[in-house]
Short mmCIF file of C-alpha atoms and ligand atoms in Angstrom, two decimals:
data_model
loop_
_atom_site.label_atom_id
_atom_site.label_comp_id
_atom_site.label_asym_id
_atom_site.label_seq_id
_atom_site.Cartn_x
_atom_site.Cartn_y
_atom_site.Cartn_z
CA UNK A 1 18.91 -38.71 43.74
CA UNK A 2 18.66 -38.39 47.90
CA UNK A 3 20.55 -35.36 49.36
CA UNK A 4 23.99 -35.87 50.12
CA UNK A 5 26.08 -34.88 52.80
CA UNK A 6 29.88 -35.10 52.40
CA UNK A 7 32.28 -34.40 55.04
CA UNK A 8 34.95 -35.84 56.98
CA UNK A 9 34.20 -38.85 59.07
CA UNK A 10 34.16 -37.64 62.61
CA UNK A 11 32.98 -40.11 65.34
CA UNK A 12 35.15 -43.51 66.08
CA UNK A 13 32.19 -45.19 64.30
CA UNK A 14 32.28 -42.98 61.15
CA UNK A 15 35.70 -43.59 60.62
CA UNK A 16 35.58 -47.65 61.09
CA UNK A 17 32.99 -47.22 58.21
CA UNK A 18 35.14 -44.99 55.99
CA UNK A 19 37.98 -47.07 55.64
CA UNK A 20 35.36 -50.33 55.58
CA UNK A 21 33.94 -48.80 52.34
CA UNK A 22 37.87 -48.32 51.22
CA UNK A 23 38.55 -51.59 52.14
CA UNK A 24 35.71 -53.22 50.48
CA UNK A 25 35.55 -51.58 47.48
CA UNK A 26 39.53 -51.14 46.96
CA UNK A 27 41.30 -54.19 48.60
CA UNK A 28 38.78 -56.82 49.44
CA UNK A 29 38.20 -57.74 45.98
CA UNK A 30 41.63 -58.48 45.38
CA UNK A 31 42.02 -60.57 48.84
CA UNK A 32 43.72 -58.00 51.14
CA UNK A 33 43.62 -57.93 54.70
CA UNK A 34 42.02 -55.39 56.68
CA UNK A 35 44.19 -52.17 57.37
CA UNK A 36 45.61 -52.87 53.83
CA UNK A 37 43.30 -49.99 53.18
CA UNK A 38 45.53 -47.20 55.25
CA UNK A 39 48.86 -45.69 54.70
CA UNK A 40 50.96 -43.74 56.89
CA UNK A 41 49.66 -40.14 55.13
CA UNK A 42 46.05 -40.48 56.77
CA UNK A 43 46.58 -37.90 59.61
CA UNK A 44 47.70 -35.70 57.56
CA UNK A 45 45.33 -35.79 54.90
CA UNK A 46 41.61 -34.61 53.70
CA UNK A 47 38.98 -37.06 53.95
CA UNK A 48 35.78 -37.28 52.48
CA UNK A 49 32.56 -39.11 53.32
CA UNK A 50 29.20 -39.10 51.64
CA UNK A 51 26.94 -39.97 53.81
CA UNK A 52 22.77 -41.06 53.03
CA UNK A 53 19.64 -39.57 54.37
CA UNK A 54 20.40 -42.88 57.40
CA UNK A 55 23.55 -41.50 57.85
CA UNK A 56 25.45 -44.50 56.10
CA UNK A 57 28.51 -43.88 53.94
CA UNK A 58 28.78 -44.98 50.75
CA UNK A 59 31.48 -42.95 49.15
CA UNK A 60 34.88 -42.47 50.37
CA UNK A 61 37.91 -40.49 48.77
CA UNK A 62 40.98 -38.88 50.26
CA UNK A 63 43.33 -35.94 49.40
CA UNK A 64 46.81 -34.91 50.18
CA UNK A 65 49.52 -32.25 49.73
CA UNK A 66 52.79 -33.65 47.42
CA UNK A 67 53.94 -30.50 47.27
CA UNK A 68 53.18 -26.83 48.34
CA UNK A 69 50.98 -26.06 45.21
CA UNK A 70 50.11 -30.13 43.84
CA UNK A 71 47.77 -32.13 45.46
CA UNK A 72 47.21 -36.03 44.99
CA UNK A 73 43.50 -37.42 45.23
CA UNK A 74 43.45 -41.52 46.38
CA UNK A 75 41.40 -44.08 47.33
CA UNK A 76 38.14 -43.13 45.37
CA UNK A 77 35.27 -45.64 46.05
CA UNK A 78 31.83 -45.53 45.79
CA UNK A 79 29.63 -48.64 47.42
CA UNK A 80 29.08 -50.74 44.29
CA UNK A 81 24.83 -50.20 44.35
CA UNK A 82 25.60 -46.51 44.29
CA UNK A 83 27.86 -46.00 41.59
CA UNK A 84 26.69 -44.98 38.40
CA UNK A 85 24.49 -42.34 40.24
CA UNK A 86 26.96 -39.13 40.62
CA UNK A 87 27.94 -39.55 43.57
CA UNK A 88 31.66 -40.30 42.82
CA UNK A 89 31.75 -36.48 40.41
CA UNK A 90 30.45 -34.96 44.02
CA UNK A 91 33.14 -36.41 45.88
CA UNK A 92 35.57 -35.42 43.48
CA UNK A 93 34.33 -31.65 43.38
CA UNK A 94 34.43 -31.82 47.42
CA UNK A 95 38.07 -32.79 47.62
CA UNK A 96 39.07 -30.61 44.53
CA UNK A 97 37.31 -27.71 46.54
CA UNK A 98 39.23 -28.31 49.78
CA UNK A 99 42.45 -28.62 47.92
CA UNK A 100 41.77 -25.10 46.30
CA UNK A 101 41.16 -23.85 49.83
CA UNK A 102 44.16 -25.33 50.72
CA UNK A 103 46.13 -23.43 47.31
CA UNK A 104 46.82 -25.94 45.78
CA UNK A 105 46.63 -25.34 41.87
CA UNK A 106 46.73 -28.93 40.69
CA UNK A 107 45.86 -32.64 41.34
CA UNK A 108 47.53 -35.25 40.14
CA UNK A 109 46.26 -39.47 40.82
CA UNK A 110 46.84 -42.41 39.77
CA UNK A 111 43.66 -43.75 38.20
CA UNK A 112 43.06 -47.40 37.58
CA UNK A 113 41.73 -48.26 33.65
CA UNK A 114 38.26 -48.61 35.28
CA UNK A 115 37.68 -45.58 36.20
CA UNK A 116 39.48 -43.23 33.91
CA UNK A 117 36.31 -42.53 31.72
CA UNK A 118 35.50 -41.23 35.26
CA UNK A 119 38.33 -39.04 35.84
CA UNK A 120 38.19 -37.58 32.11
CA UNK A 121 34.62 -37.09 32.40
CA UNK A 122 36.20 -34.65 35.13
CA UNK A 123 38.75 -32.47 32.97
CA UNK A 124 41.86 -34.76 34.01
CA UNK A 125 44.38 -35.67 31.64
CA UNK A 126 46.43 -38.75 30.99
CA UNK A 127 50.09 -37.89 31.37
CA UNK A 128 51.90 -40.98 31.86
CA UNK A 129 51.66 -44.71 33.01
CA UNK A 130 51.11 -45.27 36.69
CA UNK A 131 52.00 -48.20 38.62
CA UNK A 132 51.37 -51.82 38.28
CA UNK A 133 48.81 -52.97 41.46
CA UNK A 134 48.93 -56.27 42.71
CA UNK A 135 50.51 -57.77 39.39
CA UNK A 136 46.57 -57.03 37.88
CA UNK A 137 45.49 -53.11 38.80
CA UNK A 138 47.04 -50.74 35.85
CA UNK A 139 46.84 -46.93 36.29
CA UNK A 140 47.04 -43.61 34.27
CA UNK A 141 49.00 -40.73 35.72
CA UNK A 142 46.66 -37.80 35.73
CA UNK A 143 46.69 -34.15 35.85
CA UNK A 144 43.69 -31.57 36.39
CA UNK A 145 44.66 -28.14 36.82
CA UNK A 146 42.30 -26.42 39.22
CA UNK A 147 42.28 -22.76 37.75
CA UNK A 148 40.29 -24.15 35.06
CA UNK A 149 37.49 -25.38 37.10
C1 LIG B 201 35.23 -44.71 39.94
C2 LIG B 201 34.13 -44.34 40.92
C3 LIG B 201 34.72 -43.69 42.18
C4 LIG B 201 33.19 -43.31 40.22
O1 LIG B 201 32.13 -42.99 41.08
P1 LIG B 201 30.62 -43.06 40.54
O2 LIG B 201 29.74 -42.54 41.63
O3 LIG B 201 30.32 -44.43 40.06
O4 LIG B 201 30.68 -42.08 39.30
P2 LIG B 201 29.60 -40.96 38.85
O5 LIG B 201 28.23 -41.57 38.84
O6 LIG B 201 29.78 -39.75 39.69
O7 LIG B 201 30.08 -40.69 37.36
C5 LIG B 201 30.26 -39.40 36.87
C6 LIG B 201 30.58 -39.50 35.40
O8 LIG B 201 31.80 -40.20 35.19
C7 LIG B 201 31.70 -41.02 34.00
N1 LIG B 201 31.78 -42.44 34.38
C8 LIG B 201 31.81 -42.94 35.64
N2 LIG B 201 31.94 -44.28 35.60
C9 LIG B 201 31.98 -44.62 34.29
C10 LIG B 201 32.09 -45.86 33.61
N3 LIG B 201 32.23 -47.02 34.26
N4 LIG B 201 32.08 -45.86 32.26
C11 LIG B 201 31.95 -44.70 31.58
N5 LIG B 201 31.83 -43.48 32.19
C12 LIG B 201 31.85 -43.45 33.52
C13 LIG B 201 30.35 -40.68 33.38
O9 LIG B 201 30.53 -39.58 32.51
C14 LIG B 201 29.56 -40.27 34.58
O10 LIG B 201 28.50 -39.41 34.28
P3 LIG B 201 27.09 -40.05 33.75
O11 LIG B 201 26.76 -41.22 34.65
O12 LIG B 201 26.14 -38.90 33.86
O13 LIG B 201 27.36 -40.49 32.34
C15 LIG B 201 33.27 -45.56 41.33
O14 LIG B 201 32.64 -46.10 40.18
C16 LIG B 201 34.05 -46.66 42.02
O15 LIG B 201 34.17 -46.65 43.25
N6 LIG B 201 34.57 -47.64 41.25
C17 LIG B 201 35.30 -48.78 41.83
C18 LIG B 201 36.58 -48.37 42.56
C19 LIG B 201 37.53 -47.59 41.70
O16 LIG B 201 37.89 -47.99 40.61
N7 LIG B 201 37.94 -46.42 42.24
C20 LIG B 201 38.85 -45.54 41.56
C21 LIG B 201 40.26 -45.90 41.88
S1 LIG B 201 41.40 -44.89 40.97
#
């Protein structure tokens, strides 16, 4: 594994790429437009980029506050030639660190059935059915309280 660096995109360029990768990985397959990828939370959020040694980014994932203590972790993706290689468990442990920063105690997401072997690899727990994407895209409802990590 190359060193990682994960922070926020910064530069106008880093952030076209960030929510590229989002769009790409998250939307594209299922034919949805460009800017699909954003919702009206983004400036309010936590954002995380891995970046390579070349400075490209090739995993994405996004946190923010639901309520004073809860936080909710989106838009997960990891460039398809670098999954499987822990990069997506870093990203996780980023956002999950900023969130206890932040004091939050728990994170809650909606995972699609794809990646919840992911997410429980993690410590999260199923509590409930999530919503029904694009008439295809099921998700779990799941909790990770952050005291135990
Ligand atoms: C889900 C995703 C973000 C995970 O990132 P990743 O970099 O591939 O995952 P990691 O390599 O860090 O996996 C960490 C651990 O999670 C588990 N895991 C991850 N993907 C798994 C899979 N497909 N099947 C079984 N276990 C899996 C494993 O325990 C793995 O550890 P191991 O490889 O040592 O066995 C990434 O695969 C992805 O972008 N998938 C497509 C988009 C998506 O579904 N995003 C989530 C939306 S909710």
């Amino acid at each position: 594994m190359f060193n990682l660096m994960i922070r926020s995109p910064l530069s106008a360029k880093e952030w076209q790429a960030y929510y590229k990768l989002r769009w790409q990985v998250l939307r594209a397959p299922h034919g949805q437009l460009l800017g699909s990828e954003q919702d009206e939370l983004e400036a309010q959020a936590f954002h995380g980029s891995v970046f390579t040694e070349q400075q490209d980014i090739v995993g994405v994932g996004r946190l923010h506050r639901l309520t004073e203590q809860t936080g909710q972790i989106r838009y997960m993706a990891v460039a398809e030639a670098y999954q499987r290689q822990g990069i997506g468990i870093q990203l996780l442990n980023y956002l999950e660190s900023i969130a206890i920063n932040e004091n939050m105690r728990t994170i809650k997401l909606n995972a699609r059935e794809n990646a919840l072997p992911f997410y429980l690899s993690s410590g999260y727990q199923i509590i409930g059915e999530g919503p029904l994407l694009y008439g295809v895209i099921t998700h779990k409802w799941m909790i990770k309280e952050l005291n135990d990590v």
